[in-house]
Short mmCIF file of C-alpha atoms and ligand atoms in Angstrom, two decimals:
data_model
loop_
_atom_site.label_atom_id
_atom_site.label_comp_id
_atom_site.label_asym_id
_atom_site.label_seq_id
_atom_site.Cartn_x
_atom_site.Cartn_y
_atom_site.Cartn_z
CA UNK A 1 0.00 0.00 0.00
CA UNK A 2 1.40 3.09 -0.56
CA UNK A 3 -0.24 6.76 0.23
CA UNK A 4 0.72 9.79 -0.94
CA UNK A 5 0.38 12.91 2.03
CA UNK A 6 -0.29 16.43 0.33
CA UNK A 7 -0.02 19.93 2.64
CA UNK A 8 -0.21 23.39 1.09
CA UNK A 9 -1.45 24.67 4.33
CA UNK A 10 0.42 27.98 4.30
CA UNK A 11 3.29 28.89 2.09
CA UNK A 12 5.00 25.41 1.62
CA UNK A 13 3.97 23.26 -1.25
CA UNK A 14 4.83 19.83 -0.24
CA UNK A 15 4.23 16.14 -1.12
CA UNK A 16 5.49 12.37 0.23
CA UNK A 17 5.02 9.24 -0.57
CA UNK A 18 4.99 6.67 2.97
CA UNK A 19 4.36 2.82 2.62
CA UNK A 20 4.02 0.01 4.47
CA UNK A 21 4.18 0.57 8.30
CA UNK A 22 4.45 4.44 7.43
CA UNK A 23 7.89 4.05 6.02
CA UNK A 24 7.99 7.35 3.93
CA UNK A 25 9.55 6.44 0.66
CA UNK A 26 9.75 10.35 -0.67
CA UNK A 27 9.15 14.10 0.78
CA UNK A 28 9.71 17.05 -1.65
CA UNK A 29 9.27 20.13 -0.33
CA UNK A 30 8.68 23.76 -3.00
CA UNK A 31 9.31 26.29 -0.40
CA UNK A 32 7.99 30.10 -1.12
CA UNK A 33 10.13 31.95 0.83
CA UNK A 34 12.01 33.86 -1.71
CA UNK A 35 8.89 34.95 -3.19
CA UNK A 36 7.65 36.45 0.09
CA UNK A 37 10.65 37.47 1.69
CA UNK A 38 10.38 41.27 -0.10
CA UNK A 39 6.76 41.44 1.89
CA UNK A 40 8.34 40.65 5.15
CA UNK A 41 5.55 37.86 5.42
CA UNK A 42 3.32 35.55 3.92
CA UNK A 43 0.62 37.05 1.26
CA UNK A 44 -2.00 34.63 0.78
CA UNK A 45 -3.10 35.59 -2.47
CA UNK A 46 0.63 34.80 -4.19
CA UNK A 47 0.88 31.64 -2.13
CA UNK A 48 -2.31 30.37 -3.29
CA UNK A 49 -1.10 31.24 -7.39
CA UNK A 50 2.66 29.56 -6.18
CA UNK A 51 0.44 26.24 -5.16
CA UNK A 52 -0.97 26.28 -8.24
CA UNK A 53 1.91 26.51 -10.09
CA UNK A 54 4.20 23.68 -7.92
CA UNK A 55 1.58 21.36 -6.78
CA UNK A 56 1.62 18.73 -10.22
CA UNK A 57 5.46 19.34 -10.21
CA UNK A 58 5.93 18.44 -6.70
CA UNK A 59 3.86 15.32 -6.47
CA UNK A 60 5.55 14.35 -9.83
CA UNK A 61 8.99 14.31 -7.98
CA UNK A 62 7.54 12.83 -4.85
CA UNK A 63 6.35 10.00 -7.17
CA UNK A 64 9.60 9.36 -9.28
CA UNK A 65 11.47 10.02 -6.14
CA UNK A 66 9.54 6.63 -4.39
CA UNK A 67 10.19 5.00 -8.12
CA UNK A 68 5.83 5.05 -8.43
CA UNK A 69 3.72 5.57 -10.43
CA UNK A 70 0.51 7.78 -10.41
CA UNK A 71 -1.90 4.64 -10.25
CA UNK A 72 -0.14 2.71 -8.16
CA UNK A 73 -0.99 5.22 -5.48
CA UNK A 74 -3.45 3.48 -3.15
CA UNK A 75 -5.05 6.95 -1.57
CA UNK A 76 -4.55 10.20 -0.94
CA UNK A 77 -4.27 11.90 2.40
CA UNK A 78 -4.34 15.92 2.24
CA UNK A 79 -4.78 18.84 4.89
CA UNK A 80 -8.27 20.29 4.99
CA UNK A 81 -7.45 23.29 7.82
CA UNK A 82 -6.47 25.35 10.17
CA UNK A 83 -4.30 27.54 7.29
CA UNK A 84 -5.19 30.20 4.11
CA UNK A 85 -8.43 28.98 2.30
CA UNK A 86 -6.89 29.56 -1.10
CA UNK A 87 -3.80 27.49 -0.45
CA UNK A 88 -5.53 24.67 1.26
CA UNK A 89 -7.96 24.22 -1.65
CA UNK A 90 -4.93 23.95 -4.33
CA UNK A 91 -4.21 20.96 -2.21
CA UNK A 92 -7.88 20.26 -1.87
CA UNK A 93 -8.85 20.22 -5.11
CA UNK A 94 -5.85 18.64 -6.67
CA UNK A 95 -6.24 15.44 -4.37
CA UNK A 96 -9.94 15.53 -4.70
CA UNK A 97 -8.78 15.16 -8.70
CA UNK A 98 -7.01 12.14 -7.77
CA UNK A 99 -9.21 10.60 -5.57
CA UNK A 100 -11.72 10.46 -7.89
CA UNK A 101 -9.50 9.37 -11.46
CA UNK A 102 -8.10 6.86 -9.30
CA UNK A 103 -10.89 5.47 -7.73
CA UNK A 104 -9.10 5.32 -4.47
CA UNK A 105 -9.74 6.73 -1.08
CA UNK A 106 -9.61 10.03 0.24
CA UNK A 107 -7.82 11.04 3.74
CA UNK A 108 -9.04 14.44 5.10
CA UNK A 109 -6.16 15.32 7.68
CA UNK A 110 -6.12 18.05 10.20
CA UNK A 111 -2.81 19.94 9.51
CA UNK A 112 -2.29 20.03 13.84
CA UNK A 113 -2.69 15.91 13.74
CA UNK A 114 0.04 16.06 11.20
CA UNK A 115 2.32 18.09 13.83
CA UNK A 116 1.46 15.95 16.88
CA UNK A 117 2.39 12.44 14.96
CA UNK A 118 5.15 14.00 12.61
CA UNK A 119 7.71 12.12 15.86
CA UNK A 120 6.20 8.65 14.78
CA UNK A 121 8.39 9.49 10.73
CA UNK A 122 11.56 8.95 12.98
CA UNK A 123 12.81 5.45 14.84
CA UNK A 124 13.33 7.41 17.94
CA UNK A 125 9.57 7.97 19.00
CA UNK A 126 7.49 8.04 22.10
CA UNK A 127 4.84 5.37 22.98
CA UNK A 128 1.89 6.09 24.52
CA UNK A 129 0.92 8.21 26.49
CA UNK A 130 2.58 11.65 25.59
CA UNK A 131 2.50 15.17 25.72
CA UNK A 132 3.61 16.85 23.21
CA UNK A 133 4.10 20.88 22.39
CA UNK A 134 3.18 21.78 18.71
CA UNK A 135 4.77 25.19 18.28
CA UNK A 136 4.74 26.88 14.79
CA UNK A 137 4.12 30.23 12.83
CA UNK A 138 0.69 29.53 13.66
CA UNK A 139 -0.17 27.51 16.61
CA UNK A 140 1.77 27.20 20.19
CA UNK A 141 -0.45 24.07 21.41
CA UNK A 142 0.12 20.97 24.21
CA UNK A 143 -1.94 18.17 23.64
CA UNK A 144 -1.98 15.18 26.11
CA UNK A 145 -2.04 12.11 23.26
CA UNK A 146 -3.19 9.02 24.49
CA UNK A 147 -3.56 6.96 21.29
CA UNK A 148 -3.55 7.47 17.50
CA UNK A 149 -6.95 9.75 17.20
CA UNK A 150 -6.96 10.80 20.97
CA UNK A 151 -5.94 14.12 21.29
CA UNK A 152 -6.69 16.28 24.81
CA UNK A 153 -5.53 19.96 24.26
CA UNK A 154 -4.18 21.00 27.51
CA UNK A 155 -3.29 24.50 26.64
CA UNK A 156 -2.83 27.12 24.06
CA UNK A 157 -1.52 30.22 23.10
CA UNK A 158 -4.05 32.98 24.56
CA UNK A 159 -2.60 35.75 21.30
CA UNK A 160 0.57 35.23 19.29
CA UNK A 161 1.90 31.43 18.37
CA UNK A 162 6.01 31.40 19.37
CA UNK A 163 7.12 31.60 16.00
CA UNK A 164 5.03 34.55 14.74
CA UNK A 165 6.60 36.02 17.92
CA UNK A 166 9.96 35.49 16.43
CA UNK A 167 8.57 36.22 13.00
CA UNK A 168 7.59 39.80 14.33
CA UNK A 169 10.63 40.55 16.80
CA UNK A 170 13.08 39.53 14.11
CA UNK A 171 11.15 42.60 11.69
CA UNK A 172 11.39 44.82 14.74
CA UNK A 173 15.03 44.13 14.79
CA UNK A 174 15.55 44.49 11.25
CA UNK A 175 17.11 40.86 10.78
CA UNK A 176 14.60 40.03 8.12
CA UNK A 177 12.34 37.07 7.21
CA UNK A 178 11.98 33.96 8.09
CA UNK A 179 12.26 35.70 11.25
CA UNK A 180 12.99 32.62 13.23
CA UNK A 181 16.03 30.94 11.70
CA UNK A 182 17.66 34.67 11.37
CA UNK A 183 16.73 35.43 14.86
CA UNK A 184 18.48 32.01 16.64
CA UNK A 185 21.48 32.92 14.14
CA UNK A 186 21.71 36.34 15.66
CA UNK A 187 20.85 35.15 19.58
CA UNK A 188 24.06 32.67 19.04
CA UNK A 189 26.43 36.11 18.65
CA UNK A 190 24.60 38.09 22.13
CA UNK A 191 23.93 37.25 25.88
CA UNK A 192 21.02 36.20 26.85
CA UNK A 193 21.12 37.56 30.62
CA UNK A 194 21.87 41.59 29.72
CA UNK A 195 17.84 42.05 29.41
CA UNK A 196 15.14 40.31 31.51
CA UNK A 197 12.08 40.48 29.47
CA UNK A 198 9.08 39.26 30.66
CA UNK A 199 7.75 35.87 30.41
CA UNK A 200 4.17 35.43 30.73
CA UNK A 201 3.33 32.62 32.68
CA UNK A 202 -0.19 33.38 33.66
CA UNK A 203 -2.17 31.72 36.32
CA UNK A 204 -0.64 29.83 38.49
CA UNK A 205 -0.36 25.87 36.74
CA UNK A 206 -1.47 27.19 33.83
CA UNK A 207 -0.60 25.68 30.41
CA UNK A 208 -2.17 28.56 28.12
CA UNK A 209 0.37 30.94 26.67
CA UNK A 210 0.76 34.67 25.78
CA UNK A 211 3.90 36.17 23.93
CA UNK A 212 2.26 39.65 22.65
CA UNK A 213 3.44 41.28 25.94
CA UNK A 214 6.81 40.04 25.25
CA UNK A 215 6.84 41.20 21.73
CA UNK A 216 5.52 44.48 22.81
CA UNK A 217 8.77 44.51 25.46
CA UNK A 218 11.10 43.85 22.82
CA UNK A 219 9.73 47.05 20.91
CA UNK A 220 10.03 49.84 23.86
CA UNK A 221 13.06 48.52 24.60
CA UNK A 222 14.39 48.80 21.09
CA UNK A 223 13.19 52.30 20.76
CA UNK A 224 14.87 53.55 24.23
CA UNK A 225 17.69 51.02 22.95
CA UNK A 226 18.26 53.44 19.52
CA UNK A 227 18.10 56.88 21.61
CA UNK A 228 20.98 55.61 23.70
CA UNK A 229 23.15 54.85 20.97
CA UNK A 230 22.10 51.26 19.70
CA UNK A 231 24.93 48.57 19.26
CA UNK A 232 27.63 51.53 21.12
CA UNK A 233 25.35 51.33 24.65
CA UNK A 234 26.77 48.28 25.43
CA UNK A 235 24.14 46.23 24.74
CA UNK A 236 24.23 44.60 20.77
CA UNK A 237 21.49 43.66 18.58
CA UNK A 238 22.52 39.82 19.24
CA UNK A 239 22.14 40.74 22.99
CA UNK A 240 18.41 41.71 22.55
CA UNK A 241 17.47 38.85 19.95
CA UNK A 242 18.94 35.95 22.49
CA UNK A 243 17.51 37.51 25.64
CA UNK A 244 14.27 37.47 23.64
CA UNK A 245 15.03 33.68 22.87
CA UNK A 246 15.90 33.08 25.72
CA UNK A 247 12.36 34.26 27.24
CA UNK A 248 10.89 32.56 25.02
CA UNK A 249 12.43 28.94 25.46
CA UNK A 250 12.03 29.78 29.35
CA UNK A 251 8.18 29.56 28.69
CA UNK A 252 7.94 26.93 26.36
CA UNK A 253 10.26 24.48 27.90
CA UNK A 254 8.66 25.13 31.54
CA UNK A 255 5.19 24.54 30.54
CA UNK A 256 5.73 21.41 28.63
CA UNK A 257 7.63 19.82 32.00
CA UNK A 258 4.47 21.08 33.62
CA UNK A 259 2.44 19.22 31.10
CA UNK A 260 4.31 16.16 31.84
CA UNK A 261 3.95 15.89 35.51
CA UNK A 262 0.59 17.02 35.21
CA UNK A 263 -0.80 13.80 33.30
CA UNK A 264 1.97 11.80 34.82
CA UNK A 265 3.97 10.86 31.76
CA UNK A 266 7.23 10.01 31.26
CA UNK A 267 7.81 11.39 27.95
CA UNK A 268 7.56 15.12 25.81
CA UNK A 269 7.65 15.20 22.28
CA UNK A 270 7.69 18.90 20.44
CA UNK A 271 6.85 19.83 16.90
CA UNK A 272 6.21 22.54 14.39
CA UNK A 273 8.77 25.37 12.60
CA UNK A 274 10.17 26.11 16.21
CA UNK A 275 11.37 22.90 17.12
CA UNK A 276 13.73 23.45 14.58
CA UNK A 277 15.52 25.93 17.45
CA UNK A 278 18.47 24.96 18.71
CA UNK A 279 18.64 26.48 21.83
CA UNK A 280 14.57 25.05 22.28
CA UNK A 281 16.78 21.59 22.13
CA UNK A 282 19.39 22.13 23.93
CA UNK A 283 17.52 23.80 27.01
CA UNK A 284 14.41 20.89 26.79
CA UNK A 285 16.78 17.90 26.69
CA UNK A 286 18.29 19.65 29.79
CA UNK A 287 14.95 20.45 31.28
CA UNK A 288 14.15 16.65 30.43
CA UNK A 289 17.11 14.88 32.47
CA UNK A 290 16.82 16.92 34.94
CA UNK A 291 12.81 15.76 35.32
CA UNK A 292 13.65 11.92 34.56
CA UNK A 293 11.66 12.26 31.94
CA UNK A 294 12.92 11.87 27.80
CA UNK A 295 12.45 14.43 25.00
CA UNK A 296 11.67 13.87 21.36
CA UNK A 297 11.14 15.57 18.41
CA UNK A 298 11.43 15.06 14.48
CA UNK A 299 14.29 16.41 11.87
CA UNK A 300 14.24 19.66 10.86
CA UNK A 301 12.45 18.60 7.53
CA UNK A 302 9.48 16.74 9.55
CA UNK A 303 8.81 19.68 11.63
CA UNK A 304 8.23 22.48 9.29
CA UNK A 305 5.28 21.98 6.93
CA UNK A 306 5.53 18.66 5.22
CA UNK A 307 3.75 16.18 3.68
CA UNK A 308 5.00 13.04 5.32
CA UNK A 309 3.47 13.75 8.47
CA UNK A 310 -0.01 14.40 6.29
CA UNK A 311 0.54 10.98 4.57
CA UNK A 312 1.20 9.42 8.11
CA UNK A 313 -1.83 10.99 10.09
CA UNK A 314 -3.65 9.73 7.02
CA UNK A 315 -2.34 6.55 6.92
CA UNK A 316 -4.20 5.80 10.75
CA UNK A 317 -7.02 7.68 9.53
CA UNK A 318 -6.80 5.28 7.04
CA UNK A 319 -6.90 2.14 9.24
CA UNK A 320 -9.44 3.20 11.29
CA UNK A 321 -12.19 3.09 7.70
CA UNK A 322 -11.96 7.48 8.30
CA UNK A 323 -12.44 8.23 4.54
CA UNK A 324 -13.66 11.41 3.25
CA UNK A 325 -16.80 12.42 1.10
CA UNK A 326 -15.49 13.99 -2.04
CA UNK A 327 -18.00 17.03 -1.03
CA UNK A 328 -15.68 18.08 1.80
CA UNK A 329 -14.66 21.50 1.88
CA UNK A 330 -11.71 23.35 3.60
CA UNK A 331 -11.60 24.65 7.21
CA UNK A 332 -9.46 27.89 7.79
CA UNK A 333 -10.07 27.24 11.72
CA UNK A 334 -9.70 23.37 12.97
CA UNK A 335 -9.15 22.97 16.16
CA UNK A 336 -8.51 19.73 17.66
CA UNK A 337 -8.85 18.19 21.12
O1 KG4 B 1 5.46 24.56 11.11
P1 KG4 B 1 5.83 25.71 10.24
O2 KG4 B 1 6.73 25.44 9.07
O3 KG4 B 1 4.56 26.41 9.63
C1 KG4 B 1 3.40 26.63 10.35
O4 KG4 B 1 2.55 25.70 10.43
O5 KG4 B 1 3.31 27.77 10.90
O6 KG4 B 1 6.46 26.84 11.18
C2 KG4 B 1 6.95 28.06 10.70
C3 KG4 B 1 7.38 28.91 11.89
C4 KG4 B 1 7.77 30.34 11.51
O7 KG4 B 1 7.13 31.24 12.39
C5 KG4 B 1 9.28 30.33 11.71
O8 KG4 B 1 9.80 31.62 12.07
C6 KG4 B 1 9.44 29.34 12.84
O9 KG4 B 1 8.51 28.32 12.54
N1 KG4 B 1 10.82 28.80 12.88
C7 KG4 B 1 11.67 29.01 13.90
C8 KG4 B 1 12.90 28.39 13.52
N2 KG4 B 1 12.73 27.82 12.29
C9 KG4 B 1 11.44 28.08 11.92
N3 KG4 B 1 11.51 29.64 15.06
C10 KG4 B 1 12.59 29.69 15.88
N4 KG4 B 1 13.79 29.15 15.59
C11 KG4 B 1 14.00 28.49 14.43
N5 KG4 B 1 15.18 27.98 14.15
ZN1 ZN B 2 2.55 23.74 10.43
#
């Protein structure tokens, strides 16, 4: 059997081909970042054209690159929401198109499911039960996950998700976009204990987050920051972008251990864009030992928007007879749990 996983959620056009036991046999990614870079940030009306453009290309390569053919494909699994209406319906429609030439079935996959199994493409994975953090441009979750399809979110993000925190700090700082990769390249050159911003931890045992007061920090600071002279006060750019890291990763990593001994598990998991961090890893595998408890999460390529995690969440949505109507529409908003 062998299923082919589509996402155009947001801005990346991406395809895989996984086969037995979810073994993923091919994952091209068509990223769009040069094309929105000069806008400082995504613009959902080019994205959607881009999709249109790269989506038959990509799956082509994602099929030669598993040595398939199109009808040997035995369904299709593709993201249906949260993310822009027009690019999720390039994805939509296209698999939709295939579905029904085909004859085969049709996977609707919620692009958060994707995140939260995206550990399961790599040997190293958790069993059962988990928590795990999904933090991304768009969504700074923890979900308690008890079993393929059972999914308890413990606690969100109550404004901005982490990495459009970074995505926004790194424009206030003038280090350009993607703001988050540029950012942790910058924090690596600074000190992280010059500044104390805040970190918003809310209630007390609280797993919700908030990181608009901390972006909002970052901004007064840089404007008193400039009067006094910028990088000749003795404080450098690099100093502001890792202590803003730094307050960051305090938050996230805190609230996941939190997460942990609340349900009484023994192992975290973390996915989405941010995971990619470095300093996220280094300070969580810390956090982890420390707690007796062990991290995970995937390779940079499975935690940024891809389509093997699609094409795995589909694969159990598969085995579990969760096929969808060829009427079904998109969902900009999906929540889960
Ligand atoms: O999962 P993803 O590719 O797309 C969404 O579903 O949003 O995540 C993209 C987000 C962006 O906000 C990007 O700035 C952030 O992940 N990101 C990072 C890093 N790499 C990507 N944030 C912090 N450090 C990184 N190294
Ligand atoms: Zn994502």
């Amino acid at each position: 059997m062998f299923i082919l996983g589509i996402d155009t959620s947001c801005d990346d056009t991406s395809a895989a081909v996984l086969g037995e036991h979810h073994q993923v046999l091919s994952n091209v990614i068509h990223s769009q970042v040069k094309l929105h870079q000069p806008h400082g940030g995504v613009v959902p009306e080019l994205a959607s054209r881009e999709h249109i453009r790269n989506i038959m290309p990509v799956v082509q390569m994602a099929l030669d690159t598993a040595g398939l053919k199109t009808k040997e494909i035995s369904a299709v699994a593709v993201t249906v929401g949260p993310g822009l209406i027009g690019s999720l319906l390039v994805g939509l429609y296209y698999a939709k198109g295939l579905a029904f030439g085909l004859k085969i079935p049709l996977v609707a996959v919620n692009h958060l499911e994707g995140h939260i199994l995206s550990i399961f493409l790599e040997e190293q994975h958790p069993s059962f039960p988990f928590v795990v953090l999904t933090v991304s441009g768009g969504h700074t979750n923890i979900y308690h996950v008890r079993g393929w399809g059972e999914y308890q979110l413990l606690g969100q993000t109550l404004d901005d998700a982490a990495g459009e925190a970074f995505d926004k700090v790194s424009k206030i700082l003038g280090l350009g976009y993607p703001g988050g990769p540029v950012l942790e390249r910058a924090a690596r050159g600074g000190e992280a204990d010059k500044i104390k911003f805040p970190r918003a931890y809310l209630s007390k045992g609280s797993l919700d987050f908030s990181f608009s007061g901390l972006k909002t920090a970052v901004a007064l600071y840089i404007k008193e920051w400039e009067k006094d002279g910028g990088n000749t006060s003795g404080v450098t750019l690099e100093d502001i972008a890792a202590a803003f890291q730094e307050a960051v990763v305090d938050v996230l990593v805190d609230k996941l251990i939190l997460a942990a001994q609340k349900c009484g598990v023994k192992e975290v998991c973390m996915a989405g864009g941010v995971a990619c961090n470095n300093h996220l890893r280094e300070r969580l595998s810390q956090a982890a030992t420390e707690h007796g408890l062990q991290a995970y999460w995937p390779r940079p390529a499975f935690c940024t928007d891809n389509g093997a995690m699609i094409g795995l969440a589909g694969y159990y949505k598969l085995k579990r007879g969760e096929t969808a109507d060829l009427s079904i529409d998109v969902q900009s908003r999906f929540p889960i749990g």
